[in-house]
């Protein structure tokens, strides 16, 4: 009977374990996680958990009765030896495996001088959420959110929902601009302003001002002093791969994989060792074969099934498990009463156009293209309008996309009726 | 197959609509509408929708 070891204990790890059982794996599954917690979901942490509207326990993922997992929680993995097929943990234990799943995720980036200052937070894990929630319950005088990406934007919206004053600071011209492009980002910026956020773009923080180890404000590069007694740093994440540096695996801002999530040794694909979630980097058809590393929930959720199929193929060394089909990435964010929903990889785009509706009116779909191909689409409050583009992306649509076929076509305005689109065509 | 949605959990994020637009729909107010008894040919898409739901609001009974 073979043994699968999963290193990391978050959504990608749990989905891989579920998929292994769904695909008939009868061997043992061990999950080793650095945190003491059973798998939990991150999306609620910047929303209902942070504000206190739901409990910390509410974020914990339900465990299926058929998983039969041997949990090793609260111990980090420190070394992988692929020749001996063992993973060493921080307490000296060695866990042997026949199949290995690398699911160690990523951690927030924060300047080292800021990390120990009282009142300065990051938000990645359950313990971060517990600390931030407690700090917000004390009603800080003013919050500075540094970085207007997804996490910073959601924290800002949640804090405004608690009627706390917020300054949102980012070096770029617009919030979320790298992820969704200027058109949608302008709309997000307008939403922040309409909800009373002190939005400061093209601004960088030069230093934190603190007194007796507590944050009292921050100084921007242009000399402006921002009053704040609580700061949340949302500067993005670094994949947790340092523990693999002696393993020989190919690492490059993540663990480099093939399109079936199989890892690589310098000599080629490494049979029986796969990676999932935020830590995995693999070639994506929408990126014309270039590798991408996707940090969204849906990627962690969907990659488990692909990794499980690959692992079972390698362990059985039999062609009984067909290659996984391509998945179309998707992500969403809730800001105030706005639902953004996206498919594909809009961050890759070099051009975009409104496909239906109107961004300014708060309901519509924007398409994203690169190299003559559709690479993504983002909907503002319009999941129905977006659905056909997921299928077009899966089918490898040209840019600009044809009016969408399928069951929802009648509900949509056609791109050729959109003035923006016609303008770009002419 | 029978589809159940827990409206206490549903946040109208629309991931189910992406996975199975023949079965799930969000109206302009953000209310979810769905087929409770979809055709068996849609079973795969409905399972994908349940897996894609970030709040695990969708349950499926398969005979």
Tab-separated table of C-alpha atoms in Angstrom, chain A residues 15 41 58 60-62 297-298 301 325 330 332 334 339 341-343 363 383-384 386-387 390-391 407-408, chain B residues 11-15 17-22 24-29 45 48 50-56:
chain	number	residue	atom	x	y	z
A	15	UNK	CA	-8.659	19.399	-1.867
A	41	UNK	CA	-10.503	29.114	4.368
A	58	UNK	CA	-16.421	29.720	10.982
A	60	UNK	CA	-12.398	26.204	9.446
A	61	UNK	CA	-13.083	23.877	6.528
A	62	UNK	CA	-15.349	20.871	7.107
A	297	UNK	CA	-8.584	30.666	-3.909
A	298	UNK	CA	-10.059	28.989	-6.977
A	301	UNK	CA	-9.279	24.629	-4.873
A	325	UNK	CA	-8.012	19.161	-18.752
A	330	UNK	CA	-11.184	32.443	-11.801
A	332	UNK	CA	-13.540	37.242	-7.180
A	334	UNK	CA	-16.245	41.663	-2.547
A	339	UNK	CA	-18.970	41.893	-6.726
A	341	UNK	CA	-15.681	38.233	-10.727
A	342	UNK	CA	-12.938	37.318	-13.174
A	343	UNK	CA	-11.927	34.483	-15.465
A	363	UNK	CA	-22.740	46.362	-14.247
A	383	UNK	CA	-21.700	36.765	-13.289
A	384	UNK	CA	-24.250	35.813	-15.940
A	386	UNK	CA	-19.204	36.598	-17.700
A	387	UNK	CA	-20.069	32.897	-17.971
A	390	UNK	CA	-15.100	31.207	-19.390
A	391	UNK	CA	-16.020	28.779	-22.149
A	407	UNK	CA	-27.502	29.669	-23.023
A	408	UNK	CA	-26.810	33.166	-21.790
B	11	UNK	CA	-22.720	35.263	-0.921
B	12	UNK	CA	-23.714	35.646	-4.586
B	13	UNK	CA	-20.091	35.519	-5.743
B	14	UNK	CA	-21.164	33.768	-8.956
B	15	UNK	CA	-18.552	31.030	-9.237
B	17	UNK	CA	-22.735	30.551	-12.627
B	18	UNK	CA	-19.332	30.306	-14.317
B	19	UNK	CA	-19.157	26.541	-13.827
B	20	UNK	CA	-22.747	25.675	-14.761
B	21	UNK	CA	-24.623	28.601	-16.360
B	22	UNK	CA	-27.368	26.213	-17.528
B	24	UNK	CA	-27.281	28.613	-11.861
B	25	UNK	CA	-28.044	32.265	-12.552
B	26	UNK	CA	-27.673	35.503	-10.620
B	27	UNK	CA	-30.218	38.200	-11.369
B	28	UNK	CA	-29.507	41.912	-11.479
B	29	UNK	CA	-30.151	42.249	-7.748
B	45	UNK	CA	-20.871	20.881	-14.435
B	48	UNK	CA	-17.769	21.587	-10.627
B	50	UNK	CA	-20.305	22.828	-5.928
B	51	UNK	CA	-16.502	22.530	-5.808
B	52	UNK	CA	-16.059	26.094	-7.061
B	53	UNK	CA	-18.400	27.646	-4.480
B	54	UNK	CA	-16.233	29.536	-1.995
B	55	UNK	CA	-18.860	29.316	0.759
B	56	UNK	CA	-19.764	25.648	0.169
